[in-house]
GROMACS .gro file of C-alpha atoms in nm:
model
  489
    1MET     CA    1  -1.007  17.056  23.995
    2ARG     CA    2  -0.766  17.254  24.214
    3LYS     CA    3  -0.812  17.617  24.143
    4ASN     CA    4  -0.532  17.773  24.349
    5SER     CA    5  -0.188  17.740  24.209
    6ILE     CA    6   0.104  17.888  24.390
    7PHE     CA    7   0.404  18.026  24.198
    8SER     CA    8   0.719  18.141  24.366
    9ILE     CA    9   0.903  18.446  24.195
   10GLY     CA   10   1.242  18.538  24.279
   11GLN     CA   11   1.317  18.898  24.418
   12SER     CA   12   1.677  19.006  24.433
   13VAL     CA   13   1.788  19.155  24.762
   14GLY     CA   14   2.154  19.225  24.696
   15PRO     CA   15   2.471  19.081  24.537
   16VAL     CA   16   2.579  18.728  24.598
   17PRO     CA   17   2.880  18.735  24.828
   18THR     CA   18   3.155  18.467  24.842
   19CYS     CA   19   3.199  18.316  25.175
   20GLU     CA   20   3.224  17.973  25.347
   21VAL     CA   21   2.892  17.987  25.525
   22ALA     CA   22   2.537  17.927  25.420
   23ILE     CA   23   2.435  18.191  25.162
   24ALA     CA   24   2.078  18.314  25.106
   25ALA     CA   25   2.123  18.561  24.823
   26ASN     CA   26   1.760  18.552  24.726
   27PHE     CA   27   1.420  18.535  24.903
   28ARG     CA   28   1.104  18.408  24.759
   29GLU     CA   29   0.770  18.561  24.790
   30ASP     CA   30   0.469  18.341  24.722
   31ILE     CA   31   0.199  18.494  24.509
   32LYS     CA   32  -0.134  18.310  24.463
   33PHE     CA   33  -0.319  18.291  24.131
   34GLU     CA   34  -0.681  18.164  24.124
   35LEU     CA   35  -0.717  18.019  23.777
   36ASN     CA   36  -0.890  17.707  23.639
   37TRP     CA   37  -0.608  17.670  23.402
   38VAL     CA   38  -0.293  17.832  23.293
   39TYR     CA   39  -0.024  17.787  23.026
   40LEU     CA   40   0.328  17.877  23.138
   41VAL     CA   41   0.531  18.028  22.844
   42CYS     CA   42   0.890  18.097  22.862
   43PHE     CA   43   1.142  18.217  22.604
   44TYR     CA   44   1.491  18.351  22.615
   45ARG     CA   45   1.708  18.641  22.495
   46SER     CA   46   1.940  18.537  22.212
   47ASN     CA   47   2.222  18.777  22.289
   48PHE     CA   48   2.455  18.583  22.516
   49THR     CA   49   2.724  18.861  22.521
   50ASN     CA   50   2.502  19.114  22.677
   51ALA     CA   51   2.381  18.863  22.925
   52ILE     CA   52   2.727  18.788  23.041
   53ASP     CA   53   2.816  19.154  23.046
   54GLU     CA   54   2.527  19.203  23.282
   55ILE     CA   55   2.637  18.934  23.519
   56CYS     CA   56   3.008  18.955  23.502
   57GLY     CA   57   3.087  19.325  23.411
   58SER     CA   58   3.245  19.455  23.094
   59GLN     CA   59   3.523  19.189  23.101
   60PRO     CA   60   3.423  18.892  22.878
   61LEU     CA   61   3.435  18.559  22.982
   62GLU     CA   62   3.618  18.301  22.788
   63ILE     CA   63   3.350  18.103  22.749
   64CYS     CA   64   3.545  14.913  24.955
   65ASP     CA   65   3.769  14.657  24.804
   66SER     CA   66   4.131  14.763  24.930
   67GLN     CA   67   4.293  14.783  24.580
   68PRO     CA   68   4.602  15.004  24.505
   69LEU     CA   69   4.495  15.336  24.370
   70SER     CA   70   4.608  15.356  23.996
   71LEU     CA   71   4.490  15.552  23.691
   72THR     CA   72   4.378  15.368  23.410
   73SER     CA   73   4.355  15.459  23.044
   74SER     CA   74   4.036  15.402  22.824
   75SER     CA   75   4.175  15.046  22.751
   76ASN     CA   76   4.178  14.976  23.126
   77THR     CA   77   4.559  14.977  23.121
   78PRO     CA   78   4.714  15.116  23.442
   79VAL     CA   79   4.881  15.441  23.398
   80SER     CA   80   5.144  15.584  23.626
   81GLN     CA   81   5.003  15.906  23.801
   82GLU     CA   82   5.357  16.005  23.881
   83ASN     CA   83   5.476  16.000  23.521
   84GLN     CA   84   5.160  16.134  23.366
   85PHE     CA   85   5.115  16.427  23.599
   86PRO     CA   86   5.433  16.539  23.788
   87LYS     CA   87   5.343  16.675  24.129
   88LEU     CA   88   5.385  17.054  24.127
   89PRO     CA   89   5.300  17.311  24.380
   90ARG     CA   90   4.940  17.425  24.349
   91PRO     CA   91   4.840  17.771  24.264
   92PRO     CA   92   4.734  17.977  24.589
   93LYS     CA   93   4.362  18.065  24.613
   94GLY     CA   94   4.244  18.373  24.433
   95THR     CA   95   4.518  18.338  24.158
   96GLY     CA   96   4.409  18.552  23.855
   97GLN     CA   97   4.089  18.667  24.042
   98PHE     CA   98   3.897  18.936  23.839
   99GLY     CA   99   3.669  19.129  24.088
  100ASN     CA  100   3.422  18.894  24.238
  101LEU     CA  101   3.499  18.621  23.977
  102ARG     CA  102   3.749  18.352  24.049
  103SER     CA  103   3.987  18.249  23.790
  104VAL     CA  104   4.053  17.896  23.651
  105ASP     CA  105   4.413  17.973  23.713
  106GLU     CA  106   4.392  17.876  24.068
  107ILE     CA  107   4.303  17.522  23.976
  108ASP     CA  108   4.586  17.271  23.995
  109PRO     CA  109   4.719  17.250  23.634
  110LYS     CA  110   4.656  16.883  23.584
  111TYR     CA  111   4.280  16.949  23.646
  112ARG     CA  112   4.256  17.281  23.458
  113HIS     CA  113   4.145  17.115  23.132
  114ILE     CA  114   3.809  17.027  23.294
  115PHE     CA  115   3.710  17.392  23.296
  116THR     CA  116   3.706  17.530  22.941
  117TYR     CA  117   3.698  17.910  23.024
  118ARG     CA  118   3.907  18.155  23.195
  119TYR     CA  119   3.687  18.283  23.477
  120PHE     CA  120   3.410  18.104  23.687
  121ASN     CA  121   3.074  18.284  23.675
  122ILE     CA  122   2.924  18.446  23.987
  123VAL     CA  123   2.748  18.135  24.097
  124GLN     CA  124   3.055  17.919  24.070
  125SER     CA  125   3.283  18.185  24.221
  126SER     CA  126   3.045  18.218  24.524
  127VAL     CA  127   3.062  17.840  24.600
  128ILE     CA  128   3.414  17.768  24.507
  129GLU     CA  129   3.544  17.788  24.874
  130ASP     CA  130   3.309  17.507  24.996
  131ALA     CA  131   3.302  17.305  24.668
  132LEU     CA  132   3.684  17.313  24.600
  133TYR     CA  133   3.863  17.391  24.923
  134SER     CA  134   3.655  17.186  25.168
  135ASN     CA  135   3.497  16.838  25.193
  136LYS     CA  136   3.178  16.949  25.353
  137SER     CA  137   2.841  16.855  25.182
  138ILE     CA  138   2.666  17.146  25.010
  139VAL     CA  139   2.340  17.217  24.847
  140VAL     CA  140   2.311  17.470  24.562
  141CYS     CA  141   1.980  17.624  24.430
  142ALA     CA  142   2.051  17.838  24.114
  143PRO     CA  143   1.867  17.907  23.790
  144THR     CA  144   1.898  17.666  23.499
  145GLY     CA  145   2.183  17.732  23.278
  146SER     CA  146   2.387  17.907  23.566
  147GLY     CA  147   2.676  17.636  23.571
  148LYS     CA  148   2.558  17.405  23.850
  149THR     CA  149   2.728  17.109  23.675
  150VAL     CA  150   3.066  17.298  23.746
  151VAL     CA  151   2.996  17.264  24.105
  152PHE     CA  152   3.011  16.876  24.071
  153GLU     CA  153   3.329  16.907  23.882
  154MET     CA  154   3.487  17.115  24.147
  155ALA     CA  155   3.376  16.863  24.414
  156ILE     CA  156   3.530  16.580  24.191
  157VAL     CA  157   3.868  16.778  24.176
  158GLN     CA  158   3.855  16.844  24.548
  159LEU     CA  159   3.817  16.470  24.620
  160LEU     CA  160   4.115  16.389  24.385
  161MET     CA  161   4.333  16.655  24.549
  162GLU     CA  162   4.237  16.511  24.899
  163LEU     CA  163   4.315  16.147  24.791
  164GLU     CA  164   4.638  16.263  24.669
  165ASP     CA  165   4.717  16.468  24.977
  166ILE     CA  166   4.658  16.181  25.214
  167ASN     CA  167   4.842  15.916  24.998
  168TYR     CA  168   4.518  15.717  24.984
  169SER     CA  169   4.566  15.377  24.834
  170GLY     CA  170   4.216  15.224  24.856
  171ASP     CA  171   3.939  15.212  24.595
  172PHE     CA  172   3.704  15.504  24.541
  173LYS     CA  173   3.383  15.572  24.351
  174ILE     CA  174   3.192  15.889  24.255
  175ILE     CA  175   2.825  15.858  24.199
  176TYR     CA  176   2.625  16.103  23.988
  177MET     CA  177   2.261  16.060  24.011
  178ALA     CA  178   1.995  16.240  23.786
  179PRO     CA  179   1.614  16.169  23.746
  180VAL     CA  180   1.617  16.122  23.377
  181LYS     CA  181   1.818  15.901  23.133
  182ALA     CA  182   1.860  16.180  22.890
  183LEU     CA  183   2.058  16.374  23.151
  184CYS     CA  184   2.263  16.078  23.243
  185THR     CA  185   2.372  16.021  22.885
  186GLU     CA  186   2.448  16.382  22.839
  187ARG     CA  187   2.670  16.375  23.153
  188LEU     CA  188   2.846  16.059  23.041
  189THR     CA  189   2.923  16.209  22.699
  190GLU     CA  190   3.065  16.530  22.857
  191TRP     CA  191   3.260  16.365  23.144
  192HIS     CA  192   3.404  16.090  22.949
  193SER     CA  193   3.622  16.325  22.747
  194LYS     CA  194   3.727  16.530  23.055
  195PHE     CA  195   3.803  16.258  23.301
  196THR     CA  196   3.939  15.985  23.104
  197LYS     CA  197   4.246  16.207  23.065
  198LEU     CA  198   4.276  16.157  23.433
  199GLY     CA  199   4.240  15.783  23.430
  200LEU     CA  200   3.875  15.804  23.564
  201LEU     CA  201   3.668  15.564  23.365
  202CYS     CA  202   3.284  15.659  23.345
  203ILE     CA  203   3.002  15.423  23.295
  204GLU     CA  204   2.619  15.487  23.261
  205VAL     CA  205   2.397  15.252  23.468
  206THR     CA  206   2.043  15.314  23.377
  207GLY     CA  207   1.730  15.125  23.252
  208ASP     CA  208   1.870  15.143  22.913
  209THR     CA  209   2.193  14.959  23.020
  210ASP     CA  210   2.227  14.600  23.157
  211VAL     CA  211   2.515  14.627  23.407
  212GLU     CA  212   2.562  14.427  23.738
  213PHE     CA  213   2.769  14.523  24.038
  214PRO     CA  214   3.086  14.309  23.947
  215GLN     CA  215   3.117  14.498  23.622
  216LEU     CA  216   3.157  14.832  23.800
  217LYS     CA  217   3.484  14.755  23.965
  218PRO     CA  218   3.712  14.923  23.724
  219TYR     CA  219   3.506  15.239  23.691
  220ARG     CA  220   3.553  15.548  23.907
  221ILE     CA  221   3.257  15.756  23.801
  222ILE     CA  222   2.911  15.585  23.805
  223ILE     CA  223   2.634  15.774  23.628
  224THR     CA  224   2.285  15.646  23.734
  225THR     CA  225   1.928  15.715  23.825
  226PRO     CA  226   1.767  15.685  24.180
  227GLU     CA  227   1.562  15.388  24.068
  228LYS     CA  228   1.860  15.196  23.925
  229TRP     CA  229   2.097  15.271  24.213
  230ASP     CA  230   1.823  15.162  24.461
  231MET     CA  231   1.776  14.842  24.284
  232LEU     CA  232   2.165  14.776  24.295
  233THR     CA  233   2.219  14.872  24.656
  234ARG     CA  234   1.924  14.694  24.821
  235ARG     CA  235   2.166  14.386  24.885
  236TRP     CA  236   2.465  14.604  24.922
  237LYS     CA  237   2.616  14.366  25.168
  238ASP     CA  238   2.680  14.104  24.891
  239HIS     CA  239   2.915  14.383  24.743
  240ARG     CA  240   3.028  14.557  25.051
  241GLY     CA  241   3.359  14.659  24.916
  242LEU     CA  242   3.230  14.844  24.608
  243VAL     CA  243   2.958  15.028  24.792
  244GLU     CA  244   3.180  15.138  25.075
  245ALA     CA  245   3.421  15.274  24.820
  246VAL     CA  246   3.180  15.553  24.733
  247LYS     CA  247   3.333  15.886  24.849
  248LEU     CA  248   3.136  16.139  24.660
  249PHE     CA  249   2.768  16.131  24.596
  250LEU     CA  250   2.638  16.389  24.344
  251ILE     CA  251   2.257  16.454  24.324
  252ASP     CA  252   2.123  16.645  24.024
  253GLU     CA  253   1.767  16.791  24.036
  254VAL     CA  254   1.741  16.723  24.403
  255HIS     CA  255   1.391  16.881  24.404
  256ILE     CA  256   1.250  16.552  24.297
  257LEU     CA  257   1.244  16.487  24.665
  258ASN     CA  258   0.903  16.649  24.660
  259ASP     CA  259   0.777  16.417  24.393
  260GLU     CA  260   0.508  16.167  24.547
  261ILE     CA  261   0.655  15.873  24.331
  262ARG     CA  262   1.017  15.936  24.281
  263GLY     CA  263   1.100  16.127  24.587
  264PRO     CA  264   1.080  15.840  24.840
  265VAL     CA  265   1.317  15.655  24.606
  266LEU     CA  266   1.586  15.918  24.626
  267GLU     CA  267   1.530  15.943  24.999
  268ALA     CA  268   1.572  15.571  25.050
  269VAL     CA  269   1.878  15.580  24.841
  270VAL     CA  270   2.042  15.859  25.035
  271SER     CA  271   1.950  15.730  25.366
  272ARG     CA  272   2.085  15.393  25.270
  273MET     CA  273   2.425  15.542  25.165
  274LYS     CA  274   2.440  15.740  25.499
  275THR     CA  275   2.362  15.416  25.693
  276ILE     CA  276   2.641  15.249  25.500
  277GLU     CA  277   2.877  15.516  25.581
  278THR     CA  278   2.791  15.498  25.950
  279SER     CA  279   2.843  15.115  25.937
  280VAL     CA  280   3.182  15.164  25.798
  281GLN     CA  281   3.289  15.429  26.044
  282SER     CA  282   3.165  15.208  26.341
  283ALA     CA  283   3.357  14.901  26.201
  284HIS     CA  284   3.671  15.104  26.180
  285ARG     CA  285   3.644  15.231  26.534
  286ILE     CA  286   3.596  14.882  26.666
  287GLU     CA  287   3.886  14.761  26.469
  288GLN     CA  288   4.093  15.045  26.609
  289VAL     CA  289   3.993  14.962  26.973
  290GLN     CA  290   4.082  14.587  26.912
  291ALA     CA  291   4.418  14.692  26.772
  292GLN     CA  292   4.488  14.899  27.069
  293PHE     CA  293   4.445  14.615  27.309
  294GLN     CA  294   4.648  14.384  27.094
  295GLY     CA  295   4.929  14.628  27.037
  296ALA     CA  296   4.880  14.630  26.672
  297ASP     CA  297   4.907  14.931  26.424
  298ILE     CA  298   4.592  14.991  26.219
  299GLN     CA  299   4.490  15.258  25.979
  300CYS     CA  300   4.286  15.531  26.138
  301PRO     CA  301   3.930  15.579  25.998
  302GLU     CA  302   4.001  15.942  25.935
  303SER     CA  303   4.255  15.847  25.668
  304SER     CA  304   3.966  15.727  25.456
  305PRO     CA  305   3.750  16.029  25.345
  306ARG     CA  306   3.404  16.021  25.462
  307ILE     CA  307   3.117  16.036  25.198
  308ARG     CA  308   3.039  16.375  25.071
  309PHE     CA  309   2.696  16.471  24.926
  310VAL     CA  310   2.667  16.756  24.681
  311ALA     CA  311   2.314  16.846  24.563
  312VAL     CA  312   2.197  17.098  24.302
  313SER     CA  313   1.859  17.216  24.183
  314ALA     CA  314   1.698  17.510  23.994
  315THR     CA  315   1.384  17.510  24.186
  316VAL     CA  316   1.414  17.351  24.546
  317SER     CA  317   1.245  17.614  24.752
  318ASN     CA  318   1.402  17.493  25.089
  319PRO     CA  319   1.777  17.420  25.027
  320GLU     CA  320   1.850  17.474  25.403
  321ASP     CA  321   1.637  17.178  25.488
  322VAL     CA  322   1.799  16.965  25.238
  323ALA     CA  323   2.135  17.066  25.375
  324ALA     CA  324   2.036  16.983  25.721
  325TRP     CA  325   1.948  16.635  25.598
  326LEU     CA  326   2.255  16.573  25.390
  327GLY     CA  327   2.494  16.693  25.661
  328ASN     CA  328   2.613  16.530  25.980
  329ARG     CA  329   2.680  16.634  26.346
  330GLU     CA  330   3.052  16.667  26.297
  331GLN     CA  331   3.027  16.876  25.966
  332PRO     CA  332   2.687  17.037  25.883
  333ALA     CA  333   2.634  17.100  25.512
  334ALA     CA  334   2.633  17.432  25.357
  335TYR     CA  335   2.362  17.571  25.133
  336TYR     CA  336   2.357  17.856  24.859
  337LYS     CA  337   2.041  18.009  24.706
  338PHE     CA  338   2.064  18.230  24.404
  339GLY     CA  339   1.784  18.419  24.213
  340ASP     CA  340   1.718  18.501  23.858
  341GLU     CA  341   1.971  18.786  23.860
  342CYS     CA  342   2.238  18.500  23.812
  343ARG     CA  343   2.084  18.371  23.499
  344PRO     CA  344   2.312  18.368  23.209
  345VAL     CA  345   2.023  18.391  22.971
  346LYS     CA  346   1.740  18.625  23.078
  347LEU     CA  347   1.399  18.457  23.113
  348LYS     CA  348   1.069  18.609  23.039
  349ARG     CA  349   0.760  18.444  23.189
  350VAL     CA  350   0.410  18.477  23.050
  351VAL     CA  351   0.095  18.319  23.197
  352GLU     CA  352  -0.201  18.281  22.993
  353GLY     CA  353  -0.523  18.161  23.163
  354TYR     CA  354  -0.839  18.002  23.029
  355PRO     CA  355  -1.166  17.940  23.219
  356CYS     CA  356  -1.310  17.577  23.225
  357PRO     CA  357  -1.668  17.585  23.105
  358ASN     CA  358  -1.923  17.437  23.357
  359GLY     CA  359  -1.991  17.080  23.315
  360THR     CA  360  -1.663  17.009  23.104
  361SER     CA  361  -1.460  16.732  23.238
  362ILE     CA  362  -1.093  16.770  23.287
  363PHE     CA  363  -0.996  16.528  22.991
  364LYS     CA  364  -1.241  16.709  22.746
  365PHE     CA  365  -1.096  17.054  22.870
  366ASP     CA  366  -0.748  16.922  22.807
  367ILE     CA  367  -0.831  16.847  22.455
  368ILE     CA  368  -0.992  17.175  22.389
  369LEU     CA  369  -0.678  17.347  22.537
  370ASN     CA  370  -0.459  17.172  22.267
  371TYR     CA  371  -0.628  17.397  22.012
  372LYS     CA  372  -0.528  17.703  22.205
  373LEU     CA  373  -0.156  17.615  22.170
  374TRP     CA  374  -0.092  17.731  21.801
  375PRO     CA  375  -0.227  18.095  21.862
  376ILE     CA  376   0.003  18.115  22.182
  377ILE     CA  377   0.301  17.974  21.983
  378GLN     CA  378   0.239  18.225  21.705
  379LYS     CA  379   0.225  18.501  21.950
  380TYR     CA  380   0.533  18.441  22.149
  381HIS     CA  381   0.784  18.216  21.960
  382ASN     CA  382   0.924  18.491  21.733
  383GLY     CA  383   1.061  18.234  21.489
  384LYS     CA  384   1.244  18.025  21.750
  385PRO     CA  385   1.230  17.647  21.807
  386THR     CA  386   0.944  17.562  22.038
  387LEU     CA  387   0.954  17.297  22.318
  388ILE     CA  388   0.609  17.193  22.453
  389PHE     CA  389   0.588  16.972  22.770
  390CYS     CA  390   0.306  16.737  22.838
  391ASN     CA  391   0.223  16.507  23.151
  392THR     CA  392   0.180  16.194  22.964
  393ARG     CA  393   0.276  15.996  22.655
  394LYS     CA  394  -0.068  16.002  22.536
  395GLY     CA  395  -0.089  16.381  22.584
  396VAL     CA  396   0.241  16.411  22.377
  397VAL     CA  397   0.088  16.233  22.086
  398LEU     CA  398  -0.250  16.417  22.091
  399THR     CA  399  -0.089  16.740  22.121
  400ALA     CA  400   0.147  16.674  21.843
  401GLU     CA  401  -0.130  16.553  21.620
  402THR     CA  402  -0.346  16.868  21.694
  403LEU     CA  403  -0.049  17.094  21.600
  404SER     CA  404   0.038  16.896  21.290
  405ARG     CA  405  -0.309  16.960  21.151
  406GLU     CA  406  -0.314  17.323  21.233
  407ILE     CA  407   0.035  17.434  21.131
  408THR     CA  408   0.210  17.459  20.790
  409VAL     CA  409   0.600  17.463  20.803
  410THR     CA  410   0.802  17.555  20.515
  411PHE     CA  411   1.149  17.368  20.489
  412ASN     CA  412   1.445  17.435  20.274
  413GLN     CA  413   1.592  17.141  20.090
  414GLU     CA  414   1.852  17.058  20.326
  415GLN     CA  415   1.600  17.036  20.614
  416LYS     CA  416   1.366  16.825  20.400
  417ILE     CA  417   1.658  16.583  20.341
  418LYS     CA  418   1.744  16.571  20.707
  419LEU     CA  419   1.374  16.495  20.830
  420ASP     CA  420   1.327  16.236  20.562
  421ALA     CA  421   1.640  16.055  20.690
  422LEU     CA  422   1.526  16.101  21.049
  423ALA     CA  423   1.169  15.970  20.969
  424SER     CA  424   1.318  15.661  20.799
  425THR     CA  425   1.490  15.550  21.114
  426LEU     CA  426   1.167  15.558  21.320
  427LYS     CA  427   0.955  15.237  21.371
  428ASN     CA  428   0.647  15.430  21.485
  429LYS     CA  429   0.441  15.540  21.169
  430LYS     CA  430   0.248  15.801  21.351
  431VAL     CA  431   0.577  15.954  21.477
  432GLN     CA  432   0.724  15.937  21.129
  433SER     CA  433   0.428  16.135  20.984
  434LEU     CA  434   0.448  16.402  21.250
  435ILE     CA  435   0.821  16.452  21.192
  436LEU     CA  436   0.771  16.512  20.829
  437ASN     CA  437   0.512  16.777  20.924
  438GLY     CA  438   0.771  16.958  21.139
  439VAL     CA  439   0.631  16.831  21.474
  440GLY     CA  440   0.843  16.590  21.686
  441CYS     CA  441   0.737  16.356  21.973
  442HIS     CA  442   0.979  16.255  22.247
  443HIS     CA  443   0.884  16.022  22.536
  444ALA     CA  444   1.011  15.702  22.703
  445GLY     CA  445   0.811  15.478  22.470
  446LEU     CA  446   1.049  15.539  22.192
  447LEU     CA  447   1.381  15.370  22.147
  448TYR     CA  448   1.684  15.534  22.308
  449GLU     CA  449   1.835  15.591  21.946
  450GLU     CA  450   1.510  15.739  21.831
  451ARG     CA  451   1.485  15.979  22.124
  452THR     CA  452   1.859  16.077  22.066
  453ASN     CA  453   1.802  16.148  21.691
  454ILE     CA  454   1.490  16.366  21.743
  455GLU     CA  455   1.672  16.564  22.019
  456GLN     CA  456   1.958  16.625  21.788
  457ALA     CA  457   1.722  16.739  21.507
  458PHE     CA  458   1.564  16.981  21.735
  459ARG     CA  459   1.886  17.120  21.864
  460ASN     CA  460   2.018  17.164  21.506
  461ARG     CA  461   1.686  17.363  21.436
  462ASP     CA  462   1.584  17.114  21.162
  463LEU     CA  463   1.264  17.031  21.370
  464PRO     CA  464   1.079  17.356  21.477
  465ILE     CA  465   0.840  17.192  21.729
  466LEU     CA  466   0.905  16.923  21.980
  467VAL     CA  467   0.649  16.793  22.214
  468THR     CA  468   0.783  16.591  22.505
  469THR     CA  469   0.725  16.445  22.843
  470THR     CA  470   0.957  16.489  23.151
  471THR     CA  471   1.216  16.286  22.951
  472LEU     CA  472   1.354  16.616  22.851
  473GLY     CA  473   1.248  16.809  23.156
  474THR     CA  474   1.605  16.901  23.222
  475TYR     CA  475   1.671  17.032  22.872
  476LYS     CA  476   1.925  17.301  22.868
  477GLU     CA  477   1.817  17.657  22.803
  478LYS     CA  478   1.976  17.736  22.464
  479ASP     CA  479   1.976  18.038  22.258
  480GLY     CA  480   1.644  18.076  22.055
  481ALA     CA  481   1.445  17.804  22.251
  482SER     CA  482   1.087  17.869  22.347
  483LYS     CA  483   0.926  17.651  22.626
  484PHE     CA  484   0.548  17.586  22.680
  485THR     CA  485   0.408  17.371  22.945
  486THR     CA  486   0.080  17.181  22.946
  487PRO     CA  487  -0.195  17.274  23.196
  488TYR     CA  488  -0.147  17.317  23.565
  489LEU     CA  489  -0.477  17.183  23.715
   0.00000   0.00000   0.00000
């Protein structure tokens, strides 16, 4: 058993400036804890208005196959970009700026519907120069819930504006990569409504979908996982045109590079995409030289945008190293690091430690700790929904069963009806009985629809406790949610 656990705790050293160079707005100080076992307990403040005021001031926030480039509707019918969006002069930088906060008014009007508020927050305002007004690769480390997804959306808008400016007529693809299917599905739902208005069709390509390369041709935004994209691109030369069309590569939760199992997959995928880009650029240069000797006119490689990488994470400790890896000699990547002062919802961390008795095995100790959960939940949850993370599916079931025997939940009539309806849709009898007792299970062993329904019940506060694996490791921090982790050994 490893007794030394290291936690990094943010310490603010000043305000986050807006600039085009690498920003390190927050330094980390390693603090060592010598514990046999700890629980990490987190819960969030429910008053969003005060949280926003603290961050933003008193002003409230209103919260490649060469094919002609054509916009398509949801029915795959080509739509004229000229008729749909008349080309108008773009607003100048800084239009409507409020203090350090940049305004959505400076976004091109035809893309403004993507951003459903008036001002960008401090994180988004700090990175907007690199994200929206340059094509350099960037890495952003910022707290969960601080709006990192908007950085991706800025990068997509930047690509669309660049293609428009150079009158690009070739095919292009945007890859969004996340480590868990739940996050991919969430992104598909959100982006489908935003980008189909621009003619950008979105598709989810994960283990839950059966999609082959030829089927991806009409889609501009491909939402996938590292494992699935790795499988699809291993024989990329068989579909060279489609892979070469990738112009923007978005990496969510880039800290999985440090994972012993999944990290090498992500590293292989990114390295492969960089190799493909190098191959394409070299081929273009050769064609250009040959054309010069033959006196022919050929399109310069610079007229086709190079692939751009945008990576975000809430926990990566060395964004500068990731940026050095994602960048290139001609254009190094920028990196941004923000601390907890940029959180939209304040987070309180509590660590509870328990000694492991001599002669007790790890497995037995893990079971003993399940009986410590309910007193901890009673102490910290304050009547809020509780989310508990476990390392394995078996751990999820054991923890849920232990809690189900120890707790008594009182439901109103409406909640009872909803939970009865939810339980009737589940095939697993054990999970059914747990749901009826107010404890939900969520892991990859459940069907996709079952997981989605259980998630929704928890979000609606009909299910007070949800025990899950990392399938919900990227769960958004919402008002009134408490988080508990299983032991760190």
